[in-house]
Tab-separated table of C-alpha atoms and ligand atoms in Angstrom:
chain	number	residue	atom	x	y	z
N	1	UNK	CA	66.650	161.513	77.031
N	2	UNK	CA	68.673	163.307	79.744
N	3	UNK	CA	72.281	162.075	79.470
N	4	UNK	CA	74.351	161.361	82.613
N	5	UNK	CA	77.105	163.964	83.048
N	6	UNK	CA	80.375	162.462	81.738
N	7	UNK	CA	83.054	161.685	84.310
N	8	UNK	CA	86.128	163.870	83.634
N	9	UNK	CA	88.929	161.808	82.049
N	10	UNK	CA	91.345	162.478	84.897
N	11	UNK	CA	89.080	160.466	87.254
N	12	UNK	CA	88.713	157.417	84.991
N	13	UNK	CA	91.575	155.367	86.478
N	14	UNK	CA	90.626	156.268	90.056
N	15	UNK	CA	87.000	155.283	89.395
N	16	UNK	CA	88.122	151.839	88.190
N	17	UNK	CA	90.142	151.326	91.395
N	18	UNK	CA	87.174	152.521	93.436
N	19	UNK	CA	85.052	149.910	91.668
N	20	UNK	CA	87.500	147.166	92.722
N	21	UNK	CA	87.352	148.376	96.334
N	22	UNK	CA	83.535	148.567	96.421
N	23	UNK	CA	83.187	145.236	94.571
N	24	UNK	CA	85.078	143.352	97.267
N	25	UNK	CA	83.024	144.746	100.162
N	26	UNK	CA	80.446	141.867	100.053
N	27	UNK	CA	83.229	139.249	100.271
N	28	UNK	CA	85.084	141.031	103.082
N	29	UNK	CA	81.878	141.766	105.012
N	30	UNK	CA	80.612	138.191	104.519
N	31	UNK	CA	83.918	136.820	105.763
N	32	UNK	CA	83.836	139.150	108.763
N	33	UNK	CA	80.259	138.061	109.627
N	34	UNK	CA	81.226	134.410	109.252
N	35	UNK	CA	84.406	134.744	111.322
N	36	UNK	CA	82.531	136.502	114.129
N	37	UNK	CA	79.708	133.918	114.160
N	38	UNK	CA	77.100	136.296	112.791
N	39	UNK	CA	76.096	134.393	109.653
N	40	UNK	CA	72.824	132.514	110.197
N	41	UNK	CA	72.510	128.722	109.851
N	42	UNK	CA	75.554	127.000	108.403
N	43	UNK	CA	78.106	129.845	108.064
N	44	UNK	CA	80.265	127.988	105.508
N	45	UNK	CA	77.269	127.362	103.229
N	46	UNK	CA	76.092	130.966	103.710
N	47	UNK	CA	79.525	132.321	102.761
N	48	UNK	CA	79.806	129.932	99.800
N	49	UNK	CA	76.363	131.047	98.580
N	50	UNK	CA	77.192	134.734	99.024
N	51	UNK	CA	80.357	134.363	96.913
N	52	UNK	CA	78.516	132.345	94.231
N	53	UNK	CA	75.738	134.897	93.984
N	54	UNK	CA	78.122	137.840	93.688
N	55	UNK	CA	80.162	135.941	91.086
N	56	UNK	CA	77.014	135.584	88.988
N	57	UNK	CA	76.045	139.231	89.520
N	58	UNK	CA	79.469	140.427	88.368
N	59	UNK	CA	79.372	138.138	85.326
N	60	UNK	CA	76.004	139.631	84.385
N	61	UNK	CA	77.224	143.188	85.054
N	62	UNK	CA	80.213	142.552	82.743
N	63	UNK	CA	77.939	141.418	79.915
N	64	UNK	CA	75.497	144.286	80.536
N	65	UNK	CA	78.085	146.970	79.664
N	66	UNK	CA	77.550	146.626	75.895
N	67	UNK	CA	73.712	146.700	75.890
N	68	UNK	CA	73.778	149.649	78.315
N	69	UNK	CA	75.919	151.545	75.815
N	70	UNK	CA	73.761	150.489	72.845
N	71	UNK	CA	70.401	151.194	74.473
N	72	UNK	CA	71.107	154.075	76.871
N	73	UNK	CA	74.178	155.670	75.294
N	74	UNK	CA	76.145	155.328	78.569
N	75	UNK	CA	79.723	154.291	77.945
N	76	UNK	CA	81.024	152.255	80.884
N	77	UNK	CA	83.426	150.238	78.762
N	78	UNK	CA	86.320	151.264	81.025
N	79	UNK	CA	84.736	149.237	83.858
N	80	UNK	CA	84.235	146.031	81.883
N	81	UNK	CA	87.633	144.500	82.577
N	82	UNK	CA	87.402	145.270	86.306
N	83	UNK	CA	83.919	143.732	86.477
N	84	UNK	CA	85.015	140.610	84.601
N	85	UNK	CA	88.115	140.150	86.752
N	86	UNK	CA	86.076	140.700	89.904
N	87	UNK	CA	83.673	137.964	88.725
N	88	UNK	CA	86.681	135.679	88.274
N	89	UNK	CA	87.996	136.412	91.814
N	90	UNK	CA	84.541	135.742	93.275
N	91	UNK	CA	84.268	132.408	91.426
N	92	UNK	CA	87.761	131.502	92.639
N	93	UNK	CA	86.855	132.387	96.255
N	94	UNK	CA	83.583	130.429	95.886
N	95	UNK	CA	85.532	127.425	94.587
N	96	UNK	CA	88.182	127.687	97.326
N	97	UNK	CA	85.493	127.950	100.015
N	98	UNK	CA	83.925	124.790	98.611
N	99	UNK	CA	87.302	122.984	98.478
N	100	UNK	CA	88.690	124.119	101.840
N	101	UNK	CA	85.841	124.911	104.207
N	102	UNK	CA	83.081	122.719	102.764
N	103	UNK	CA	85.015	119.614	101.627
N	104	UNK	CA	88.196	119.967	103.764
N	105	UNK	CA	90.307	119.192	100.670
N	106	UNK	CA	88.841	115.690	100.485
N	107	UNK	CA	89.895	115.220	96.855
N	108	UNK	CA	88.096	111.893	96.210
N	109	UNK	CA	84.846	113.486	97.455
N	110	UNK	CA	85.474	116.658	95.395
N	111	UNK	CA	86.175	114.643	92.226
N	112	UNK	CA	83.095	112.482	92.848
N	113	UNK	CA	81.018	115.649	93.281
N	114	UNK	CA	82.354	117.142	90.034
N	115	UNK	CA	81.716	113.907	88.130
N	116	UNK	CA	78.362	112.913	89.611
N	117	UNK	CA	76.445	116.080	90.534
N	118	UNK	CA	75.429	117.865	87.317
N	119	UNK	CA	75.214	121.302	88.963
N	120	UNK	CA	78.828	120.990	90.195
N	121	UNK	CA	79.986	119.713	86.779
N	122	UNK	CA	78.401	122.765	85.142
N	123	UNK	CA	79.873	125.160	87.753
N	124	UNK	CA	83.309	123.628	87.254
N	125	UNK	CA	83.000	123.998	83.469
N	126	UNK	CA	82.129	127.676	83.953
N	127	UNK	CA	85.105	128.157	86.244
N	128	UNK	CA	87.547	126.426	83.845
N	129	UNK	CA	86.290	128.524	80.919
N	130	UNK	CA	86.697	131.679	82.967
N	131	UNK	CA	90.410	131.065	83.579
N	132	UNK	CA	91.645	131.846	80.007
N	133	UNK	CA	89.428	134.937	80.010
N	134	UNK	CA	90.956	136.224	83.262
N	135	UNK	CA	94.504	135.427	82.109
N	136	UNK	CA	94.002	137.341	78.833
N	137	UNK	CA	92.260	140.350	80.393
N	138	UNK	CA	95.210	142.683	79.826
N	139	UNK	CA	96.408	145.026	77.075
N	140	UNK	CA	99.329	142.767	76.119
N	141	UNK	CA	96.986	139.832	75.365
N	142	UNK	CA	94.603	142.066	73.420
N	143	UNK	CA	97.511	143.184	71.196
N	144	UNK	CA	98.969	139.684	70.945
N	145	UNK	CA	95.716	137.858	70.116
N	146	UNK	CA	94.265	140.519	67.797
N	147	UNK	CA	90.806	139.531	66.473
N	148	UNK	CA	91.066	136.152	68.234
N	149	UNK	CA	90.784	138.005	71.569
N	150	UNK	CA	87.176	139.020	70.852
N	151	UNK	CA	86.283	135.491	69.770
N	152	UNK	CA	87.820	134.016	72.940
N	153	UNK	CA	86.022	136.495	75.173
N	154	UNK	CA	82.648	135.528	73.715
N	155	UNK	CA	83.058	132.580	76.106
N	156	UNK	CA	81.937	135.008	78.826
N	157	UNK	CA	78.360	134.336	77.634
N	158	UNK	CA	78.850	130.593	78.040
N	159	UNK	CA	80.300	131.145	81.525
N	160	UNK	CA	77.344	133.315	82.589
N	161	UNK	CA	74.890	130.744	81.189
N	162	UNK	CA	76.743	127.968	83.042
N	163	UNK	CA	76.621	130.048	86.246
N	164	UNK	CA	72.870	130.673	85.977
N	165	UNK	CA	72.165	127.019	85.170
N	166	UNK	CA	74.428	125.877	88.026
N	167	UNK	CA	72.435	128.123	90.379
N	168	UNK	CA	69.085	126.767	89.136
N	169	UNK	CA	70.226	123.149	89.438
N	170	UNK	CA	71.703	123.689	92.915
N	171	UNK	CA	68.225	124.060	94.418
N	172	UNK	CA	65.466	121.470	94.808
N	173	UNK	CA	62.773	123.784	93.460
N	174	UNK	CA	63.623	126.502	90.931
N	175	UNK	CA	62.153	129.717	92.327
N	176	UNK	CA	61.784	133.315	91.111
N	177	UNK	CA	65.390	134.216	92.031
N	178	UNK	CA	66.928	131.493	89.844
N	179	UNK	CA	64.413	132.293	87.064
N	180	UNK	CA	65.375	135.970	87.213
N	181	UNK	CA	69.083	135.191	86.739
N	182	UNK	CA	68.337	132.794	83.871
N	183	UNK	CA	66.113	135.416	82.217
N	184	UNK	CA	68.788	138.122	82.586
N	185	UNK	CA	71.475	135.925	81.033
N	186	UNK	CA	69.069	134.887	78.243
N	187	UNK	CA	68.350	138.562	77.454
N	188	UNK	CA	72.069	139.373	77.340
N	189	UNK	CA	72.768	136.412	75.043
N	190	UNK	CA	69.814	137.355	72.818
N	191	UNK	CA	71.071	140.950	72.523
N	192	UNK	CA	74.283	139.895	70.731
N	193	UNK	CA	72.733	138.973	67.353
N	194	UNK	CA	70.244	141.877	67.550
N	195	UNK	CA	72.679	144.659	68.456
N	196	UNK	CA	74.286	145.197	65.034
N	197	UNK	CA	70.892	145.683	63.380
N	198	UNK	CA	69.718	147.903	66.255
N	199	UNK	CA	72.834	150.127	66.084
N	200	UNK	CA	72.463	150.452	62.307
N	201	UNK	CA	68.828	151.489	62.767
N	202	UNK	CA	69.837	153.973	65.537
N	203	UNK	CA	72.551	155.569	63.367
N	204	UNK	CA	70.065	155.793	60.506
N	205	UNK	CA	67.399	157.481	62.636
N	206	UNK	CA	69.984	159.933	64.087
N	207	UNK	CA	71.184	160.967	60.639
N	208	UNK	CA	67.570	161.338	59.449
N	209	UNK	CA	66.949	163.654	62.442
N	210	UNK	CA	70.074	165.721	61.641
N	211	UNK	CA	68.992	165.901	57.989
N	212	UNK	CA	65.472	167.105	58.833
N	213	UNK	CA	66.908	169.789	61.194
N	214	UNK	CA	69.264	171.159	58.511
Y	1	HEM	C1	80.984	130.388	86.878
Y	1	HEM	C2	81.196	129.723	88.010
Y	1	HEM	C3	80.219	129.669	89.166
Y	1	HEM	C4	79.193	130.499	89.500
Y	1	HEM	C5	78.732	131.772	88.791
Y	1	HEM	C6	78.580	129.949	90.686
Y	1	HEM	C7	77.472	130.488	91.334
Y	1	HEM	C8	76.779	129.867	92.342
Y	1	HEM	C9	75.531	130.333	92.903
Y	1	HEM	C10	74.813	131.604	92.457
Y	1	HEM	C11	75.152	129.462	93.867
Y	1	HEM	C12	73.892	129.501	94.714
Y	1	HEM	C13	73.957	130.511	95.797
Y	1	HEM	C14	72.686	130.544	96.624
Y	1	HEM	O1	72.000	129.517	96.743
Y	1	HEM	O2	72.376	131.601	97.196
Y	1	HEM	C15	76.161	128.437	93.943
Y	1	HEM	C16	76.133	127.381	94.826
Y	1	HEM	C17	77.103	126.438	94.909
Y	1	HEM	N1	78.208	126.303	94.088
Y	1	HEM	FE1	78.731	127.537	92.608
Y	1	HEM	N2	79.249	128.806	91.058
Y	1	HEM	C18	80.258	128.601	90.153
Y	1	HEM	C19	81.176	127.584	90.176
Y	1	HEM	C20	81.261	126.621	91.151
Y	1	HEM	C21	82.307	125.627	91.259
Y	1	HEM	C22	83.517	125.545	90.340
Y	1	HEM	C23	82.005	124.855	92.344
Y	1	HEM	C24	82.753	123.697	92.899
Y	1	HEM	C25	83.426	122.843	92.187
Y	1	HEM	C26	80.769	125.337	92.894
Y	1	HEM	C27	80.112	124.792	93.979
Y	1	HEM	C28	78.938	125.243	94.524
Y	1	HEM	C29	78.283	124.629	95.663
Y	1	HEM	C30	78.767	123.417	96.437
Y	1	HEM	C31	77.148	125.390	95.914
Y	1	HEM	C32	76.153	125.227	97.065
Y	1	HEM	C33	75.109	124.227	96.796
Y	1	HEM	C34	74.357	123.951	98.074
Y	1	HEM	O3	73.423	124.698	98.397
Y	1	HEM	O4	74.734	123.019	98.750
Y	1	HEM	N3	80.344	126.420	92.156
Y	1	HEM	N4	77.125	128.704	93.004
């Protein structure tokens, strides 16, 4: 398979910052459209939906980094933290839009929503689980927590599953879009137990190839 040309090391940091800039374009553009009255229908709902969808996309992109490396040999590990943190910022913006623009900080109504509407309860659970992941997404925490860091960050799968379920339950009829997100998250979750065996098999077949060439 033709490999992608590797990005020179000196551009790694800049490419991560570029990713942050590009990743926030949908939020900024959505806000601009909403503020200038160019979002169709209910602009608050449209903006809330846009932020929720991008949150889910970034969660999925974060979890896709490992299978992309395993299956395609492309190492985008340096972008994983930026993608995960971007997902967190999108969920936070989604939540704040709901609190401020949708519910006007009506706390009794917000608490009733969280307690009584299962899709909001699940979304809130995802958001709460995402907070410790965002707070520990730095080198200091990785050093400090050691092997516990990896265990904690496995929660990212639970968050993505909660996000996809929240999306499916937020609509009256589950359509192909919600199914597609559920299927993607299911594939990413399923890859975790398979990957060790797959990588062992890949290493074995590579060394067999080297051996037969020699
Ligand atoms: C991991 C966290 C979350 C993710 C990934 C997420 C994602 C989404 C997605 C994809 C949608 C549907 C967008 C569409 O229909 O195009 C949505 C809708 C919504 N979410 Fe979230 N969400 C999360 C957390 C939350 C939280 C914490 C709240 C509030 C407590 C919330 C409240 C809502 C509401 C009110 C809607 C709109 C439902 C409607 O159509 O009326 N979400 N979310």
